[in-house]
Short mmCIF file of C-alpha atoms in Angstrom, two decimals:
data_model
loop_
_atom_site.label_atom_id
_atom_site.label_comp_id
_atom_site.label_asym_id
_atom_site.label_seq_id
_atom_site.Cartn_x
_atom_site.Cartn_y
_atom_site.Cartn_z
CA MET A 7 -24.38 11.22 10.23
CA PHE A 8 -21.93 14.10 10.24
CA ASP A 9 -22.49 14.59 13.96
CA LEU A 10 -21.51 10.95 14.53
CA ILE A 11 -18.41 11.34 12.38
CA SER A 12 -17.44 14.46 14.32
CA GLU A 13 -17.95 12.71 17.66
CA TYR A 14 -16.19 9.46 16.78
CA ASP A 15 -13.74 10.69 14.14
CA SER A 16 -10.53 9.64 15.89
CA ARG A 17 -11.94 6.26 16.92
CA ILE A 18 -13.26 5.57 13.42
CA LEU A 19 -9.87 6.33 11.90
CA ALA A 20 -8.15 4.16 14.53
CA ALA A 21 -10.57 1.28 13.87
CA PHE A 22 -10.03 1.40 10.11
CA TRP A 23 -6.28 1.62 10.68
CA VAL A 24 -6.51 -1.68 12.58
CA THR A 25 -8.51 -3.10 9.65
CA ILE A 26 -5.79 -1.99 7.22
CA LYS A 27 -3.06 -3.58 9.35
CA LEU A 28 -5.02 -6.81 9.68
CA THR A 29 -5.45 -6.92 5.90
CA PHE A 30 -1.81 -6.07 5.20
CA PHE A 31 -0.21 -8.65 7.48
CA SER A 32 -2.78 -11.32 6.64
CA ALA A 33 -2.25 -10.72 2.91
CA ILE A 34 1.49 -11.26 3.28
CA GLY A 35 0.97 -14.45 5.27
CA ALA A 36 -1.68 -15.74 2.87
CA LEU A 37 0.47 -15.01 -0.19
CA ILE A 38 3.49 -16.86 1.22
CA LEU A 39 1.50 -19.82 2.52
CA GLY A 40 -0.76 -19.96 -0.54
CA THR A 41 2.27 -20.04 -2.87
CA ILE A 42 3.77 -22.92 -0.91
CA VAL A 43 0.51 -24.87 -0.97
CA ALA A 44 0.09 -24.20 -4.71
CA GLY A 45 3.57 -25.63 -5.27
CA MET A 46 2.56 -28.70 -3.30
CA ARG A 47 -0.62 -29.04 -5.37
CA VAL A 48 1.38 -29.34 -8.60
CA SER A 49 4.28 -31.26 -7.10
CA PRO A 50 5.38 -34.57 -8.66
CA ILE A 51 5.42 -36.03 -5.13
CA PRO A 52 2.04 -37.73 -4.39
CA VAL A 53 2.19 -37.06 -0.63
CA ALA A 54 2.80 -33.34 -1.22
CA ARG A 55 -0.13 -33.19 -3.64
CA TRP A 56 -2.35 -34.96 -1.11
CA VAL A 57 -1.37 -32.57 1.69
CA GLY A 58 -1.95 -29.53 -0.54
CA THR A 59 -5.35 -30.83 -1.64
CA ALA A 60 -6.34 -31.62 1.95
CA TYR A 61 -5.30 -28.13 3.09
CA VAL A 62 -7.41 -26.40 0.45
CA SER A 63 -10.41 -28.68 1.00
CA ILE A 64 -10.36 -28.21 4.77
CA PHE A 65 -9.78 -24.46 5.05
CA ARG A 66 -11.85 -23.40 2.04
CA ASN A 67 -14.87 -25.24 3.46
CA THR A 68 -14.45 -24.24 7.11
CA PRO A 69 -16.20 -21.04 8.30
CA LEU A 70 -13.70 -18.25 8.98
CA THR A 71 -15.43 -17.45 12.28
CA LEU A 72 -14.74 -20.98 13.48
CA ILE A 73 -11.07 -20.74 12.51
CA ILE A 74 -10.52 -17.44 14.31
CA VAL A 75 -12.42 -18.54 17.43
CA PHE A 76 -10.40 -21.78 17.47
CA CYS A 77 -7.15 -19.80 17.24
CA SER A 78 -8.17 -17.55 20.14
CA LEU A 79 -9.98 -19.95 22.47
CA GLY A 80 -8.25 -23.18 21.49
CA LEU A 81 -4.64 -22.32 20.74
CA TYR A 82 -4.29 -19.24 22.93
CA SER A 83 -6.69 -19.54 25.87
CA THR A 84 -6.57 -23.35 26.26
CA LEU A 85 -3.11 -24.35 25.04
CA ARG A 86 -1.51 -21.03 26.07
CA TRP A 87 0.33 -20.51 22.78
CA GLU A 88 1.21 -16.87 23.32
CA LEU A 89 2.35 -14.63 20.48
CA ALA A 90 2.61 -11.30 22.27
CA GLY A 91 3.44 -11.79 25.94
CA ASP A 92 0.59 -11.78 28.46
CA SER A 93 -1.62 -9.23 26.69
CA ILE A 94 -4.96 -10.76 25.69
CA LYS A 95 -5.60 -7.90 23.27
CA ASP A 96 -2.28 -8.26 21.45
CA ASN A 97 -2.48 -12.05 21.35
CA ASN A 98 -5.97 -12.00 19.88
CA TYR A 99 -4.80 -9.47 17.29
CA TRP A 100 -1.99 -11.74 16.08
CA TRP A 101 -4.11 -14.87 16.25
CA ALA A 102 -6.70 -13.09 14.11
CA ILE A 103 -3.97 -12.43 11.55
CA ILE A 104 -2.95 -16.09 11.59
CA GLY A 105 -6.56 -17.23 11.22
CA LEU A 106 -7.15 -14.85 8.31
CA SER A 107 -3.87 -15.93 6.70
CA VAL A 108 -4.45 -19.68 6.80
CA TYR A 109 -8.03 -19.24 5.56
CA THR A 110 -7.18 -16.87 2.70
CA ALA A 111 -4.14 -18.96 1.69
CA ALA A 112 -6.51 -21.65 0.39
CA PHE A 113 -8.05 -19.15 -2.05
CA VAL A 114 -4.64 -17.73 -3.01
CA CYS A 115 -3.51 -21.29 -3.74
CA GLU A 116 -6.43 -22.01 -6.06
CA SER A 117 -6.03 -18.72 -7.90
CA LEU A 118 -2.33 -19.33 -8.34
CA ARG A 119 -2.84 -22.95 -9.40
CA SER A 120 -5.14 -21.75 -12.18
CA GLY A 121 -2.34 -19.42 -13.25
CA ILE A 122 0.15 -22.28 -13.22
CA ASN A 123 -2.16 -24.25 -15.50
CA THR A 124 -2.02 -21.42 -18.07
CA VAL A 125 1.76 -21.76 -18.45
CA HIS A 126 2.50 -23.82 -21.54
CA ILE A 127 3.98 -27.24 -20.85
CA GLY A 128 6.84 -26.39 -23.19
CA GLN A 129 8.05 -23.78 -20.71
CA SER A 130 8.55 -26.42 -18.02
CA GLU A 131 10.14 -28.82 -20.49
CA ALA A 132 12.59 -26.13 -21.53
CA GLY A 133 13.54 -25.64 -17.88
CA ARG A 134 14.07 -29.36 -17.37
CA SER A 135 16.23 -29.48 -20.49
CA LEU A 136 18.46 -26.85 -18.84
CA GLY A 137 18.84 -29.11 -15.82
CA PHE A 138 16.38 -27.35 -13.50
CA GLY A 139 14.78 -29.43 -10.77
CA PHE A 140 11.07 -29.08 -9.91
CA ALA A 141 11.53 -26.35 -7.28
CA GLN A 142 13.93 -24.35 -9.42
CA ASN A 143 11.71 -24.71 -12.49
CA LEU A 144 8.69 -23.60 -10.49
CA ARG A 145 10.47 -20.61 -8.94
CA LEU A 146 12.27 -19.29 -12.02
CA ILE A 147 9.98 -20.16 -14.92
CA VAL A 148 6.44 -21.12 -13.90
CA LEU A 149 5.54 -18.91 -10.94
CA PRO A 150 6.59 -15.56 -12.50
CA GLN A 151 4.27 -16.23 -15.44
CA ALA A 152 1.53 -17.63 -13.21
CA PHE A 153 1.48 -14.53 -11.00
CA ARG A 154 1.14 -12.28 -14.04
CA ALA A 155 -1.82 -14.34 -15.23
CA VAL A 156 -3.76 -14.12 -11.94
CA ILE A 157 -3.22 -10.53 -10.83
CA ALA A 158 -6.94 -9.72 -11.12
CA PRO A 159 -8.11 -12.84 -9.21
CA LEU A 160 -5.57 -12.12 -6.47
CA GLY A 161 -6.99 -8.60 -6.26
CA SER A 162 -10.44 -10.09 -5.69
CA VAL A 163 -9.01 -12.30 -2.95
CA LEU A 164 -7.45 -9.23 -1.29
CA ILE A 165 -10.76 -7.36 -1.41
CA ALA A 166 -12.51 -10.37 0.16
CA LEU A 167 -9.80 -10.46 2.83
CA THR A 168 -10.40 -6.80 3.65
CA LYS A 169 -14.09 -7.50 4.23
CA ASN A 170 -13.39 -10.77 6.05
CA SER A 171 -11.22 -8.90 8.55
CA THR A 172 -14.47 -7.84 10.24
CA ILE A 173 -14.70 -11.39 11.64
CA ALA A 174 -11.81 -10.49 13.97
CA SER A 175 -14.32 -8.56 16.07
CA VAL A 176 -15.69 -11.84 17.45
CA ILE A 177 -12.54 -12.22 19.57
CA GLY A 178 -12.45 -8.56 20.61
CA VAL A 179 -10.04 -7.12 18.05
CA GLY A 180 -10.86 -3.41 17.87
CA GLU A 181 -11.28 -3.05 14.11
CA ALA A 182 -14.09 -1.35 12.18
CA ALA A 183 -16.85 -3.90 12.80
CA PHE A 184 -16.08 -3.95 16.53
CA LEU A 185 -16.49 -0.17 16.75
CA MET A 186 -19.65 -0.28 14.61
CA SER A 187 -21.19 -2.77 17.04
CA GLU A 188 -20.27 -0.54 19.98
CA MET A 189 -21.73 2.55 18.28
CA ASN A 190 -24.97 0.70 17.51
CA GLU A 191 -25.33 -0.09 21.20
CA ASN A 192 -24.74 3.53 22.26
CA GLU A 193 -26.40 5.50 19.48
CA ALA A 194 -29.92 5.35 18.08
CA ALA A 195 -28.81 5.82 14.47
CA VAL A 196 -28.40 2.39 12.90
CA LEU A 197 -28.75 3.57 9.30
CA ALA A 198 -26.28 6.42 9.70
CA ILE A 199 -23.73 4.19 11.43
CA GLY A 200 -24.12 1.54 8.73
CA ALA A 201 -23.63 4.17 6.03
CA ILE A 202 -20.45 5.47 7.67
CA PHE A 203 -18.80 2.07 7.82
CA ALA A 204 -20.09 0.99 4.41
CA LEU A 205 -18.50 4.11 2.94
CA GLY A 206 -15.29 3.36 4.82
CA PHE A 207 -15.01 -0.11 3.29
CA VAL A 208 -15.80 1.26 -0.17
CA VAL A 209 -12.93 3.73 0.27
CA LEU A 210 -10.65 0.80 1.16
CA THR A 211 -11.74 -1.72 -1.46
CA LEU A 212 -12.58 0.36 -4.54
CA PRO A 213 -9.04 1.71 -5.07
CA THR A 214 -7.72 -1.82 -4.51
CA GLY A 215 -9.92 -3.19 -7.28
CA LEU A 216 -8.96 -0.38 -9.66
CA PHE A 217 -5.26 -0.80 -8.90
CA PHE A 218 -5.26 -4.56 -9.47
CA GLY A 219 -7.30 -4.07 -12.64
CA TRP A 220 -4.64 -1.68 -13.93
CA LEU A 221 -1.88 -4.09 -12.92
CA ALA A 222 -3.62 -6.95 -14.72
CA LYS A 223 -3.75 -4.95 -17.96
CA ARG A 224 -0.20 -3.66 -17.51
CA PHE A 225 1.39 -7.06 -16.94
CA GLU A 226 -1.00 -9.22 -18.95
CA VAL A 227 0.66 -12.28 -20.46
CA VAL A 228 0.18 -12.35 -24.21
CA ARG A 229 -0.58 -15.90 -25.40
#
């Protein structure tokens, strides 16, 4: 195993760096989109609630592989929606981020909606008595408390996103799973290769879980 690490050290680090970037940008996109969809789910406007519910139902029950392949082959290769010039590699990278974002946003939305449901109705009524509209009430009163209530679930979503980033390899994005597949084809050491990449993902996800656990205790809402 150590011989493999010595031989592929720079490529392994580069592959996991791509995984980290995929997770980072996808997490930002999922958090923004998921917050918007969560707001639609609790909106007083029936059409907005219907759209939010449809979004969650569709993307939460659609395989991530299908979403990413559709983004690459359907939106990019067929419709020619380019995000990064003429480079196939760069376009697939950004389409993978979009696919991961829209998929994970459905889970962010549901986690955040559960946090919204923990906010006492009196909080919203107090905001309305001050003259706040729905959007202002949601932004200033409800969402800050909701985020504090769901820090741990959002950490679990981020960990799942880190592991789901391996699906990007199906469209040729050179992240960890892509390199692992290449190494398995070239080296007769399946167990050692698996151990290397399993350890790599533990190094990425374990600190994330511990950090979000600490944040959850630090900012826990006392009811």
